[in-house]
Short mmCIF file of C-alpha atoms and ligand atoms in Angstrom, two decimals:
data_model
loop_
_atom_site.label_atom_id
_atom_site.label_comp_id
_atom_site.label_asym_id
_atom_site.label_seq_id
_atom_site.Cartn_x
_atom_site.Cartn_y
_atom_site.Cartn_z
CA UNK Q 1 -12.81 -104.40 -97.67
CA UNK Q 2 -9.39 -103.29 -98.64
CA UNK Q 3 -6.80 -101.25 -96.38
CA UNK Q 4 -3.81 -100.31 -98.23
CA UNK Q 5 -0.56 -101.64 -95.51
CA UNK Q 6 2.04 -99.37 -94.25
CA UNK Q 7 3.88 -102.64 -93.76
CA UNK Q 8 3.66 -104.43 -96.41
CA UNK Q 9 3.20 -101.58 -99.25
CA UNK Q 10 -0.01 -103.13 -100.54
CA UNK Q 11 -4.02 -103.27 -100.28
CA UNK Q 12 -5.17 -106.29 -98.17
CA UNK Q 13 -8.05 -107.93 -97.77
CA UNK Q 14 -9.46 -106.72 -94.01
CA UNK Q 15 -9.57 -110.15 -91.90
CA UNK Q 16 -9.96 -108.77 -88.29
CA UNK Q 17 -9.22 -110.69 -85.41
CA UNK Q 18 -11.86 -111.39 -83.56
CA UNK Q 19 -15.19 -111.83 -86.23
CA UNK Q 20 -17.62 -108.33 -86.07
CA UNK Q 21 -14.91 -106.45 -84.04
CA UNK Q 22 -12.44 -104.31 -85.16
CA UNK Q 23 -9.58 -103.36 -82.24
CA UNK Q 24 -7.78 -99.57 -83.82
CA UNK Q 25 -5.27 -97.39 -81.93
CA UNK Q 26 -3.97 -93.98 -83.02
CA UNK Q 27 -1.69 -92.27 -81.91
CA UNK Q 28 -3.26 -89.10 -80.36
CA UNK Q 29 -1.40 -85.27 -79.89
CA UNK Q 30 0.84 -83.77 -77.68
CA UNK Q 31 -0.96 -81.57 -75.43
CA UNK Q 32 1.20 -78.67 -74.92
CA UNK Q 33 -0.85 -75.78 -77.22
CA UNK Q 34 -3.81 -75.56 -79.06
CA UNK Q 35 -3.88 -78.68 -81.67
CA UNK Q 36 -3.24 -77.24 -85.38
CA UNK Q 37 -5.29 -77.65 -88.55
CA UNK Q 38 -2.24 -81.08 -89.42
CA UNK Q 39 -2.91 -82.46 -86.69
CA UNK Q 40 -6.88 -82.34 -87.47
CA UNK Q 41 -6.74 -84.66 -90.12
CA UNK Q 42 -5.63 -87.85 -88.80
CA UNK Q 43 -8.34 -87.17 -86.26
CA UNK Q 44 -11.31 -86.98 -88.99
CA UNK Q 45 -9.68 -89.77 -91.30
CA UNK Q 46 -9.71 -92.21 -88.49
CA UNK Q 47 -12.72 -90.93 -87.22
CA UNK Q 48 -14.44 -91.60 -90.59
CA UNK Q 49 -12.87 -94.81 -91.19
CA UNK Q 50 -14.29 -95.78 -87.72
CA UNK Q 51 -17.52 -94.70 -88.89
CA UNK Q 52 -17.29 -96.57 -91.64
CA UNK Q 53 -16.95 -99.83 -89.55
CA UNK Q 54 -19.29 -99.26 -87.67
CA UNK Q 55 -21.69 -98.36 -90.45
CA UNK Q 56 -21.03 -102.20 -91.78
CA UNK Q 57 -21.85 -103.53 -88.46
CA UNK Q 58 -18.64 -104.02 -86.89
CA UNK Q 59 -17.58 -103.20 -82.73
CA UNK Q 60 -15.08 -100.73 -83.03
CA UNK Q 61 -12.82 -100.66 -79.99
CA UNK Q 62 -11.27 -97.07 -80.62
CA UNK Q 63 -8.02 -96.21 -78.24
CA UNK Q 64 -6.47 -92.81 -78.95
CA UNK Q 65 -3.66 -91.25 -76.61
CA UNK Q 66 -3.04 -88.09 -74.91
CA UNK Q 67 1.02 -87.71 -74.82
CA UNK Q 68 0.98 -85.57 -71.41
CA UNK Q 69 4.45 -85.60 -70.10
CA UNK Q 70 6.56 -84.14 -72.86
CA UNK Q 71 9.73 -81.66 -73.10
CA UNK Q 72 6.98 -78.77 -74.59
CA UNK Q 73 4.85 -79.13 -72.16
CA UNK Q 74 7.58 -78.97 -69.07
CA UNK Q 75 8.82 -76.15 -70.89
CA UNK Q 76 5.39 -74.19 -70.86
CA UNK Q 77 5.06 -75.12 -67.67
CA UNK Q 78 7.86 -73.59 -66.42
CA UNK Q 79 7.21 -70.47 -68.80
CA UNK Q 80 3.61 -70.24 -66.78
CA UNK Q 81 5.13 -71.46 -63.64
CA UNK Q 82 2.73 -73.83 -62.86
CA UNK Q 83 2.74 -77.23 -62.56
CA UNK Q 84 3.04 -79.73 -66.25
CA UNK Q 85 -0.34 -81.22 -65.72
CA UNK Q 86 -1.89 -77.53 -65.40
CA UNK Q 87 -0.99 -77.41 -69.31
CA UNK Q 88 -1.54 -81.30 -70.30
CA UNK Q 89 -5.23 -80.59 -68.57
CA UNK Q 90 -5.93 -77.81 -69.97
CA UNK Q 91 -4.91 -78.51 -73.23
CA UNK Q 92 -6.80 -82.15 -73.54
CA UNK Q 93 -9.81 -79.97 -72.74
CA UNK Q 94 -9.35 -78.12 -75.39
CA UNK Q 95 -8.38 -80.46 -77.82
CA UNK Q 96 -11.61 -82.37 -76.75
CA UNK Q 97 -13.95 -79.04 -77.88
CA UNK Q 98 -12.34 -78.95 -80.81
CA UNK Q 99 -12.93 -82.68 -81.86
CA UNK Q 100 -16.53 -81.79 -80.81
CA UNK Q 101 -16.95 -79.28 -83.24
CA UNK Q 102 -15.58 -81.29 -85.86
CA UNK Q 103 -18.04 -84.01 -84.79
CA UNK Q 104 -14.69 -86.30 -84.24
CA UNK Q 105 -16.43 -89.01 -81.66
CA UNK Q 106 -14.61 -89.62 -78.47
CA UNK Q 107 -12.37 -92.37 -78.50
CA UNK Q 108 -13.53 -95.68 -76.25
CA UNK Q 109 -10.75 -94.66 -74.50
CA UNK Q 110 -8.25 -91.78 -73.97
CA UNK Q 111 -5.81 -93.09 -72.12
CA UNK Q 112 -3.09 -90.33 -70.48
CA UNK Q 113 0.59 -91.36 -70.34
CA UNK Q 114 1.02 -90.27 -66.81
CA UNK Q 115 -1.89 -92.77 -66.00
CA UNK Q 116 0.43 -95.57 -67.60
CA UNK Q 117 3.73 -95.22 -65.78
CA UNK Q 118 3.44 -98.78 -63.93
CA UNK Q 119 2.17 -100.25 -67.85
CA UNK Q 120 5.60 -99.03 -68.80
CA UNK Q 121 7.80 -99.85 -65.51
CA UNK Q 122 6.57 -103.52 -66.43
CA UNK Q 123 7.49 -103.72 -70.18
CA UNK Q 124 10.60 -101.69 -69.78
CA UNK Q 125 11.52 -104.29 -66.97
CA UNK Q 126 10.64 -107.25 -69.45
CA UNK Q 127 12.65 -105.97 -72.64
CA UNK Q 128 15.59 -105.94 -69.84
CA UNK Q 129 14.94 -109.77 -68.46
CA UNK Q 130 14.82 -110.84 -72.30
CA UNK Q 131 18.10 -108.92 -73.50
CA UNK Q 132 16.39 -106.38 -75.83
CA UNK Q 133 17.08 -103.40 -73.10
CA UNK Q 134 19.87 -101.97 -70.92
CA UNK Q 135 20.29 -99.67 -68.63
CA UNK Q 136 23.26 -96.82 -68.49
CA UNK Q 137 25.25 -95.96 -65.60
CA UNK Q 138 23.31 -92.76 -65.38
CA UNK Q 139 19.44 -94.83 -65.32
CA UNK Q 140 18.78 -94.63 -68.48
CA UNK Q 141 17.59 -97.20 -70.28
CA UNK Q 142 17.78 -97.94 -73.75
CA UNK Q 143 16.26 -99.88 -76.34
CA UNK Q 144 18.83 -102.61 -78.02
CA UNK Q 145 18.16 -101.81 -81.67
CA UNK Q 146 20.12 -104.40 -82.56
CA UNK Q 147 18.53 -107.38 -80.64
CA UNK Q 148 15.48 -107.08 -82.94
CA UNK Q 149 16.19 -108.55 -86.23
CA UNK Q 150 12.77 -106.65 -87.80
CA UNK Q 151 13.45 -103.45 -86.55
CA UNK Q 152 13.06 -101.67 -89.85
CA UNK Q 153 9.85 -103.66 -91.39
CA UNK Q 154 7.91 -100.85 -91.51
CA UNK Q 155 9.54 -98.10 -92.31
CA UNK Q 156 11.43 -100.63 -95.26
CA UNK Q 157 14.74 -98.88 -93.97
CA UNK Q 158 17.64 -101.14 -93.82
CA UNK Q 159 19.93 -100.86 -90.64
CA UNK Q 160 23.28 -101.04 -92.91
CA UNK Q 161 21.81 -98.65 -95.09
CA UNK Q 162 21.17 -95.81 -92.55
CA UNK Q 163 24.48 -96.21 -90.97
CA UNK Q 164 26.40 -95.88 -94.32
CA UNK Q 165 24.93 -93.29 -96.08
CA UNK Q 166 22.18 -91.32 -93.94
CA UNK Q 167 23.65 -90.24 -90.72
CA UNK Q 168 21.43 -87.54 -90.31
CA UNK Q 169 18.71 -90.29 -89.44
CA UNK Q 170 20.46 -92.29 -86.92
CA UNK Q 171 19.24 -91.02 -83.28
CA UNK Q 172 21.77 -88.75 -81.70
CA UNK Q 173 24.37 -90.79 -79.64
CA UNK Q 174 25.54 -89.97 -76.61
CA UNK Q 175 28.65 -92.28 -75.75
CA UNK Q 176 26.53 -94.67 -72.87
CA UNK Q 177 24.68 -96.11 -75.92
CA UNK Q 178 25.68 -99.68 -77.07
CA UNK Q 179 24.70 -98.62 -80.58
CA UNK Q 180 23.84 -94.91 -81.82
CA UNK Q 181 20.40 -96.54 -83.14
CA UNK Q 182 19.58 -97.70 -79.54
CA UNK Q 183 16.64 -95.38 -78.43
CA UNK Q 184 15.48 -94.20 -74.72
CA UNK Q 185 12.40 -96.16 -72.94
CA UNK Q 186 13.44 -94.39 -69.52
CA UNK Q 187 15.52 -91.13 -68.82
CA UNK Q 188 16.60 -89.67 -65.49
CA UNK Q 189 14.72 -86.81 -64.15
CA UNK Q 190 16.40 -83.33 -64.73
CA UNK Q 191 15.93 -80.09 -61.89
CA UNK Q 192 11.93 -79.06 -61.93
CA UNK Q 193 10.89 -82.08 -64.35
CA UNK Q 194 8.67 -84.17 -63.17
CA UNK Q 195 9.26 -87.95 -62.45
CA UNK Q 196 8.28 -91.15 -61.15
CA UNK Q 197 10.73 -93.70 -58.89
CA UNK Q 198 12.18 -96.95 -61.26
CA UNK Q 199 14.59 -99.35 -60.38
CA UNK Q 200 16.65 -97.54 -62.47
CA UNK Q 201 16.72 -94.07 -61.41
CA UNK Q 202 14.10 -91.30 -61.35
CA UNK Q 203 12.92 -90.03 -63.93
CA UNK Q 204 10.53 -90.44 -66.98
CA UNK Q 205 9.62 -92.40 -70.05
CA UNK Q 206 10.85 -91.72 -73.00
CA UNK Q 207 7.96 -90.96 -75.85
CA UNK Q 208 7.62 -94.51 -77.71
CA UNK Q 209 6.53 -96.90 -74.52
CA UNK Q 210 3.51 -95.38 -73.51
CA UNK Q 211 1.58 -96.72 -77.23
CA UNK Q 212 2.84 -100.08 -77.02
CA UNK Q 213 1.95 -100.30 -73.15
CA UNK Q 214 -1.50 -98.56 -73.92
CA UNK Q 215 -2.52 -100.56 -77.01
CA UNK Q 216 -1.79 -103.84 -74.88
CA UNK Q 217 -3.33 -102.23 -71.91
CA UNK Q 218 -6.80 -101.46 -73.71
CA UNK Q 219 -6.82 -103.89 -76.86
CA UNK Q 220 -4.78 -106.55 -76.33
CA UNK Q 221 -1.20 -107.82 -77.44
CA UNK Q 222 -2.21 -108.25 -80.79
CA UNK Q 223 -4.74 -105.72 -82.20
CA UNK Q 224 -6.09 -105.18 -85.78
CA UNK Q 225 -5.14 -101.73 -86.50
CA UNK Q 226 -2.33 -99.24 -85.61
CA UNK Q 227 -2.84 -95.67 -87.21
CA UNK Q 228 -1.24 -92.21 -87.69
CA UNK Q 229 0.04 -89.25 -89.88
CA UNK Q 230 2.62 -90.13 -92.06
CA UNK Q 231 5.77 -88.41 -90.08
CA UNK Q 232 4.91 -91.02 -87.88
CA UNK Q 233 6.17 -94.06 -89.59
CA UNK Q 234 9.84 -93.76 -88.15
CA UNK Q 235 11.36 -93.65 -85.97
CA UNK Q 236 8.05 -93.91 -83.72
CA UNK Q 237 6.06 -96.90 -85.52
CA UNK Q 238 9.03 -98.40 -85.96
CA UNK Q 239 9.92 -98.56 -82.36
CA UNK Q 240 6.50 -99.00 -80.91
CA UNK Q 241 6.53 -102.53 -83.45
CA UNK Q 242 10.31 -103.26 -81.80
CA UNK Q 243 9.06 -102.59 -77.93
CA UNK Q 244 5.49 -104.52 -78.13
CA UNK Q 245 6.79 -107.85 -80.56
CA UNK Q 246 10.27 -107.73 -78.76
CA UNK Q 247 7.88 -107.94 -75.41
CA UNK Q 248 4.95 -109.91 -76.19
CA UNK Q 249 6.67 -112.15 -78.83
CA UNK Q 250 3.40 -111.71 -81.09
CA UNK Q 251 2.62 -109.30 -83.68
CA UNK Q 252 1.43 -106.04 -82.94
CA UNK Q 253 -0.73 -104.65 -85.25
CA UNK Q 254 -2.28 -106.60 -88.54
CA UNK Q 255 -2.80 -103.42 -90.40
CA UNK Q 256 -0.52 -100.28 -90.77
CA UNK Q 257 -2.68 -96.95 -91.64
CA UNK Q 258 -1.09 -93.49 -92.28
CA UNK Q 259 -2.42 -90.30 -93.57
CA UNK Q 260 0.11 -88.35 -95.99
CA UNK Q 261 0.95 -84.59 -94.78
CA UNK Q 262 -1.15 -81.31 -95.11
CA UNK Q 263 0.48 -78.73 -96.73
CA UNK Q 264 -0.66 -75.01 -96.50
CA UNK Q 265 -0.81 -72.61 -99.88
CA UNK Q 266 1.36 -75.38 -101.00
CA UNK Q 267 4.15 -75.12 -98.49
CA UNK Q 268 4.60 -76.87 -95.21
CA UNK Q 269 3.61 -75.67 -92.44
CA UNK Q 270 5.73 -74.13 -90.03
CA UNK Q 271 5.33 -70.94 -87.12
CA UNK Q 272 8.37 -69.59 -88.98
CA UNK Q 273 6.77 -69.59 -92.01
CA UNK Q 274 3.98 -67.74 -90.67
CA UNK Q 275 1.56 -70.13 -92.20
CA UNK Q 276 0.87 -72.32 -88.92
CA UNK Q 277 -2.95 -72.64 -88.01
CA UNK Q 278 -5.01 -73.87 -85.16
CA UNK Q 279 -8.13 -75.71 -85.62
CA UNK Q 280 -9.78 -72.57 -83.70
CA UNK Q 281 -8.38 -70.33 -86.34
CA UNK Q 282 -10.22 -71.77 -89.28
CA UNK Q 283 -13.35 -72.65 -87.58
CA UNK Q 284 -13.51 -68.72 -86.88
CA UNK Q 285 -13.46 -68.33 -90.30
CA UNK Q 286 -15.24 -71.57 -92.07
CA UNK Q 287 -18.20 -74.01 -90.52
CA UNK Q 288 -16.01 -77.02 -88.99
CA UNK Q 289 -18.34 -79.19 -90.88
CA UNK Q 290 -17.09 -77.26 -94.12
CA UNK Q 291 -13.07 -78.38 -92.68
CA UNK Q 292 -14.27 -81.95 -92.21
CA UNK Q 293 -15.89 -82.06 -95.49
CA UNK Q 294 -12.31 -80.36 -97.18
CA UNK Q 295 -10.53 -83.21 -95.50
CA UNK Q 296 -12.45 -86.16 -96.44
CA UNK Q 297 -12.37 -84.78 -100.32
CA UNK Q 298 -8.90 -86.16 -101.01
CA UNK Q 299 -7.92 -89.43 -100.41
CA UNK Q 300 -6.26 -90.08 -96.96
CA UNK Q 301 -3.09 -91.14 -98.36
CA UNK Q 302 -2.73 -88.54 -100.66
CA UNK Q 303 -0.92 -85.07 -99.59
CA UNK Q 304 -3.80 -82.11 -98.95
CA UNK Q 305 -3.67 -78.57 -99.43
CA UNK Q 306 -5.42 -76.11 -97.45
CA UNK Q 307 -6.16 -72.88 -98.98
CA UNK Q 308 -9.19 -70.31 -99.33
CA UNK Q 309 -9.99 -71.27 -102.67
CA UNK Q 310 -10.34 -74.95 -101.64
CA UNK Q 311 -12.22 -74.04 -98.43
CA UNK Q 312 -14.32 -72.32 -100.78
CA UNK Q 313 -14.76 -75.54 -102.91
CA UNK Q 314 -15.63 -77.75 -99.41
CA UNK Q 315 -17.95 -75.13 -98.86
CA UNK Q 316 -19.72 -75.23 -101.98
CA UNK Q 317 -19.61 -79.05 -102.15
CA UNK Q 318 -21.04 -78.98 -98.59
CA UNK Q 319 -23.79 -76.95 -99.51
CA UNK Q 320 -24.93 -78.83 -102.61
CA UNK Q 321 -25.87 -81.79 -100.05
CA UNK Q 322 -27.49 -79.70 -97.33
CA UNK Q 323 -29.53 -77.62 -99.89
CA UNK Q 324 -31.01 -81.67 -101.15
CA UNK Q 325 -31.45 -81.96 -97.68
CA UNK Q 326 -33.28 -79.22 -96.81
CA UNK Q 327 -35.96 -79.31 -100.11
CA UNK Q 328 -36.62 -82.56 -99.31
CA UNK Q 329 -37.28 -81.92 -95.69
CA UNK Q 330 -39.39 -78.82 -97.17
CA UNK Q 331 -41.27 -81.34 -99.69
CA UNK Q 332 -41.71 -84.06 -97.04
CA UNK Q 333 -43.83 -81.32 -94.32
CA UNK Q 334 -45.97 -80.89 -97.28
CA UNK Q 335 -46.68 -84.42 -98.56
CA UNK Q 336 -49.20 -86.13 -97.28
CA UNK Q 337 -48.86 -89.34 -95.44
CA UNK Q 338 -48.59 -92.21 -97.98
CA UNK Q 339 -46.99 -95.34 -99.18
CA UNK Q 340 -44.73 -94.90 -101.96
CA UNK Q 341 -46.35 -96.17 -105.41
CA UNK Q 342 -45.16 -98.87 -107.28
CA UNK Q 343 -43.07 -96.36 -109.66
CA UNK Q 344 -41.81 -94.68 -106.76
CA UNK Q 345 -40.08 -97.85 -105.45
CA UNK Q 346 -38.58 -98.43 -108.74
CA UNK Q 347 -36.98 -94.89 -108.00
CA UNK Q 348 -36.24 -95.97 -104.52
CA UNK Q 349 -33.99 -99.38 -106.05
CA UNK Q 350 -32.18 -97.06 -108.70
CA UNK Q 351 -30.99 -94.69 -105.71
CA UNK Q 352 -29.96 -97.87 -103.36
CA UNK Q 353 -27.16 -98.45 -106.32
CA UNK Q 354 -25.48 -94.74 -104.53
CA UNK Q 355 -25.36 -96.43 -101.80
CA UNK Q 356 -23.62 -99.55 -102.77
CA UNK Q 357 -21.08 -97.51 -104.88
CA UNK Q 358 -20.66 -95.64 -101.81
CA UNK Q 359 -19.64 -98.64 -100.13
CA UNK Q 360 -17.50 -99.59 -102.99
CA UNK Q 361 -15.69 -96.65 -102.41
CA UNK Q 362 -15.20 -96.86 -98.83
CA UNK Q 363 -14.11 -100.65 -99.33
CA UNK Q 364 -11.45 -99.61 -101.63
CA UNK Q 365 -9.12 -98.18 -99.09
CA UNK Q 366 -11.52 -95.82 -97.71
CA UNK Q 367 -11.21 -93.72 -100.74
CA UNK Q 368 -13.32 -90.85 -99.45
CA UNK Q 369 -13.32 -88.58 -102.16
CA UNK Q 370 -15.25 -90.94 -104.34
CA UNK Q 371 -17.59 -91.80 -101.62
CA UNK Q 372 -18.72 -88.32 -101.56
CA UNK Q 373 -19.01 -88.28 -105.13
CA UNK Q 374 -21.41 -90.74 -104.88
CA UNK Q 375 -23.22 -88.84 -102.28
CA UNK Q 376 -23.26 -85.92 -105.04
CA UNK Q 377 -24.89 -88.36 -107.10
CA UNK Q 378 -27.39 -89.35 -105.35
CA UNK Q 379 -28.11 -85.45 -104.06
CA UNK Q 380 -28.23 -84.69 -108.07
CA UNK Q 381 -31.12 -87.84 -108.34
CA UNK Q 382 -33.13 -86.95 -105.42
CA UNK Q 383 -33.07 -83.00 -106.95
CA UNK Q 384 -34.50 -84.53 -110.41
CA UNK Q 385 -36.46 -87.48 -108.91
CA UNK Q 386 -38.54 -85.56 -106.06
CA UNK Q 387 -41.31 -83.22 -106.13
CA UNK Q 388 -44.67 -82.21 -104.53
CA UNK Q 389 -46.61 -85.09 -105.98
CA UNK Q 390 -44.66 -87.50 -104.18
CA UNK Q 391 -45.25 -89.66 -101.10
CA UNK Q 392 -44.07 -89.04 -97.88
CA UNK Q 393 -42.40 -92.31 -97.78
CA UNK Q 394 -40.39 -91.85 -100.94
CA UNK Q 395 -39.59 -88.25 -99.24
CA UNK Q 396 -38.32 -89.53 -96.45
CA UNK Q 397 -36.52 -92.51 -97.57
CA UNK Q 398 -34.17 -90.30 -100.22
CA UNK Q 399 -33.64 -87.78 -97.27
CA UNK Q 400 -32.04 -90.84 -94.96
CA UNK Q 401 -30.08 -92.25 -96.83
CA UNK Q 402 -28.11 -88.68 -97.94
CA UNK Q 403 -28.33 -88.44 -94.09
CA UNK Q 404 -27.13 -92.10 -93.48
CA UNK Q 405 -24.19 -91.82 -96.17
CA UNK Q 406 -22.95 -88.36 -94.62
CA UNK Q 407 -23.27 -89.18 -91.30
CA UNK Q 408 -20.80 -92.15 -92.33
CA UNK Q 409 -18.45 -89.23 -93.25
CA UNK Q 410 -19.51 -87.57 -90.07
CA UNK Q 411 -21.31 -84.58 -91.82
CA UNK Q 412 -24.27 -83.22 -90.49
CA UNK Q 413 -26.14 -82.18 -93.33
CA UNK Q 414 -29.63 -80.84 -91.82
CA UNK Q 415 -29.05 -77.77 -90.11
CA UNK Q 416 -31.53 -77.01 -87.48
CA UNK Q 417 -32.53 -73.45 -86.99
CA UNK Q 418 -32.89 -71.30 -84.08
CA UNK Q 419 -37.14 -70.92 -83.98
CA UNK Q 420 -38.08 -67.35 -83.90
CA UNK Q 421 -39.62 -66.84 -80.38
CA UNK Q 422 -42.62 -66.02 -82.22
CA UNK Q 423 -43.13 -69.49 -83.82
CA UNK Q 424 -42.32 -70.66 -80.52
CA UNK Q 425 -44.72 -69.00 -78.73
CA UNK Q 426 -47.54 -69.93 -81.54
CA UNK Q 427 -46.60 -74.18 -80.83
CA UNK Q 428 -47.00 -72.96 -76.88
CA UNK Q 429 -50.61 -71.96 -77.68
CA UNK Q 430 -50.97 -74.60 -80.25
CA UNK Q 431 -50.31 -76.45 -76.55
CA UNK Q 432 -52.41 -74.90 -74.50
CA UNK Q 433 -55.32 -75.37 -76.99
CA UNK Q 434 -55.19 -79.33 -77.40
CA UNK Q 435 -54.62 -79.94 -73.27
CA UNK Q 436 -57.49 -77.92 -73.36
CA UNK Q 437 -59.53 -80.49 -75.56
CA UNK Q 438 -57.99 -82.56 -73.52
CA UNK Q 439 -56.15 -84.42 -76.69
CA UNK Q 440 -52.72 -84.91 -74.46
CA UNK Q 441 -50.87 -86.59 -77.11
CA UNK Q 442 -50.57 -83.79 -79.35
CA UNK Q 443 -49.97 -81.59 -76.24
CA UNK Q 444 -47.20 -83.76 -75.64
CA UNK Q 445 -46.16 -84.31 -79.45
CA UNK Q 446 -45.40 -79.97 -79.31
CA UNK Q 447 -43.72 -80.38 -76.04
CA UNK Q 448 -41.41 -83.42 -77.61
CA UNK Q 449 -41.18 -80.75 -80.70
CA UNK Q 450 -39.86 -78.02 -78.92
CA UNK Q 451 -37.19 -79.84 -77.37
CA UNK Q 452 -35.91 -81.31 -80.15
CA UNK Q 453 -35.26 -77.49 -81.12
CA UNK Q 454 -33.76 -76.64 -77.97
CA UNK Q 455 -37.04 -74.92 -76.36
CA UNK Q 456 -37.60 -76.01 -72.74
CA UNK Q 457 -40.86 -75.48 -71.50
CA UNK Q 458 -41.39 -75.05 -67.78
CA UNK Q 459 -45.72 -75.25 -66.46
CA UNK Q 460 -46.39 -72.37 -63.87
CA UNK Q 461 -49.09 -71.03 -61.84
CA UNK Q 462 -48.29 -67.90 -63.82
CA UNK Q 463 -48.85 -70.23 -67.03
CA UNK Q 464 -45.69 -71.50 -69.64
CA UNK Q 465 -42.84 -70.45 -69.55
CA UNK Q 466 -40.35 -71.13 -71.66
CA UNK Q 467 -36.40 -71.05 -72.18
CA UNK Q 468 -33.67 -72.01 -74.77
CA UNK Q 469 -31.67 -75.38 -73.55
ZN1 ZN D 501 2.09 -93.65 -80.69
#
């Protein structure tokens, strides 16, 4: 498997650390609003490329942050007048329902900055004892750019280089600083913020500790990859790689992952430009399995733009695959039971090769867009290659593995219908019927049924009743 490196501009060969496991951190939102339709796709890229591990058999240990102490979110709070962890709370909620509906699977952990201050007391205290921080007259403390000869590696920006030509980069510098690139791991508290006590003064950390003290926290010092959108690279890669190596002495993360921008109508987005989107805008308006689907058709690495007429395209694309899906669910309630025939498992070998280029796909950088295609393949075989006259086990085996390569993508491609309470009511006396010649286990095989479809049965003296889960 091949992951193309941040670091070192190239696709490697994936070695993880540990055989069969896989240790990933990325770096999760700041929870001040509702999250927007950019900030969606590094949550369904790494998402799929998770699923994608664990579809080969690998342990995925999968930490992604919630920044909750933030300048946006004091400043809502204040707007609200209520206190900073009423909006981080609130907002983590609802950035949770909205990875729900894009079928984005909780992280193993979600760990909350404000959980991590004594992580970051420590670390800030042990870049000070080794001579890679300082701390201002005022309690600041700073980062000593300088003091790490790497600092740069990943962004491939070269110190000399940003000082001479492109000031704009260098981080502002207030006169305290040692160096204008040195950048702030603690900050004194201002009137209404809030803070925590230091041996430096009170106050709060600045954005870049709480990764490096998280990712060692939950994964270890050294983990096997670190992951984000591409706006992430620098300064805040950079200086999560400068905190964690300065501190632990080992290198942080093997493997370097970003995902390029998301543009809207071809233009950035931006509230000004009156193109800015939440994900609960567009899942008003499309099927958030049609928005995961649109973001998984491009290549990760490559730039994405959203527009109707794409949506459209996901759409269609999306449909092609659940339309498979459903005739072959369709063909497989009318086949009989049955082993597949000898000509049928010839059938069954030529489909496995989707599959495998599937895999080749996903191996290759996790180039999604040609893993789908393959799914489109196979969709376009099992349409030519399945009919009434065939066995149920050549049915069924075509149906799971278009549901086995989706579900790698994280697209749910049989959609279950709401039962009509009249087909309901006909399995209830179906029911009734077989208890009554006393054959339980198909009594209990409708019961089992009717859950599955969200139908909860209750027994009365009155008789069965019955509700919708
Ligand atoms: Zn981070």
């Amino acid at each position: 498997m091949k992951i193309y490196n941040t670091l070192t501009k190239r696709k490697e060969e994936f070695v993880p650390i540990t055989p069969g496991e896989v240790k990933m951190y990325v770096c999760g939102p700041t929870v001040y609003n509702l999250i927007h339709i950019g900030n969606a796709r590094p949550m369904i890229v790494f998402d799929t490329v998770r699923r994608y591990f664990e579809h080969k058999g690998y342990k995925v240990n999968y930490v992604s942050n919630f920044t909750d102490v933030d300048d946006k979110i004091i400043k809502k709070a204040i707007e609200e007048g209520v206190d900073s962890t009423v909006i981080s709370e609130r907002y983590i909620a609802e950035c949770k329902k909205d990875m729900e509906s894009l079928n984005v699977k909780p992280a193993t952990t979600h760990p909350q900055a404000t959980q991590e201050i004594c992580g970051m007391l420590d670390m800030i205290q042990e870049l000070i004892d080794k001579g890679h921080a300082y701390a201002a007259e005022d309690g600041t403390v700073y980062f000593r750019v300088r003091s790490f000869k790497e600092y740069g590696k990943l962004s491939h920006k070269n110190l000399d280089d940003l000082e001479g030509g492109k000031r704009s980069l260098l981080v502002s510098g207030e006169a305290q600083k040692e160096d204008p690139f040195d950048f702030v791991l603690w900050k004194p508290k201002k009137d209404g913020e809030p803070y925590w006590e230091s041996p430096w003064c009170k106050g709060r950390p600045g954005w870049h500790i709480e990764c490096s003290v998280m990712s060692k926290k939950y994964l270890g010092e050294e983990i096997d990859i670190h992951a984000g959108g591409e706006d992430l690279v620098f300064p805040h890669h950079e200086n999560e790689i400068a905190q964690s190596e300065a501190a632990n002495g080992k290198t942080f993360a093997r493997y370097w992952m970003h995902n390029a921008f998301l543009n809207i109508d071809n233009k950035k987005m931006s509230k000004s430009a009156g193109n800015f989107f939440t994900v609960r805008d567009i899942v008003a308006k499309y099927d958030p399995q049609v928005v995961r689907f649109f973001m998984l058709s491009a290549h990760y690495r490559s730039p994405l733009n959203f527009s109707d007429e794409l949506m459209e395209a996901a759409k269609n694309g999306l449909d092609r695959i659940r339309t498979a899906a459903a005739n072959l669910n369709f063909l497989l309630e009318k086949a009989g039971a049955g082993e597949a025939t000898e000509e049928e498992k010839k059938l069954l070998k030529e489909a496995a090769g989707f599959a495998v280029k599937f895999d080749e796909a996903m191996d290759d950088d996790f180039n999604t867009a040609d893993a789908i295609a393959a799914i489109f393949e196979l969709v376009k075989f099992a349409n030519t290659n399945a009919g009434a006259d065939n066995s149920a086990a050549y049915i069924k085996a075509l149906l799971e593995e278009i549901k086995e390569l989706a579900d790698v993508c994280g697209l749910i491609v049989e959609k279950k219908e709401e039962m009509l309470d009249e087909d309901v009511e006909a399995l209830i006396a179906e029911r009734q019927a077989a208890r009554k010649a006393k054959n339980f286990a198909r009594a209990d095989e409708i019961r089992d049924e009717l859950l599955e479809r969200g139908i909860i049965l209750e027994d009365t003296r009155e008789g069965v009743k019955w509700k919708r889960a």
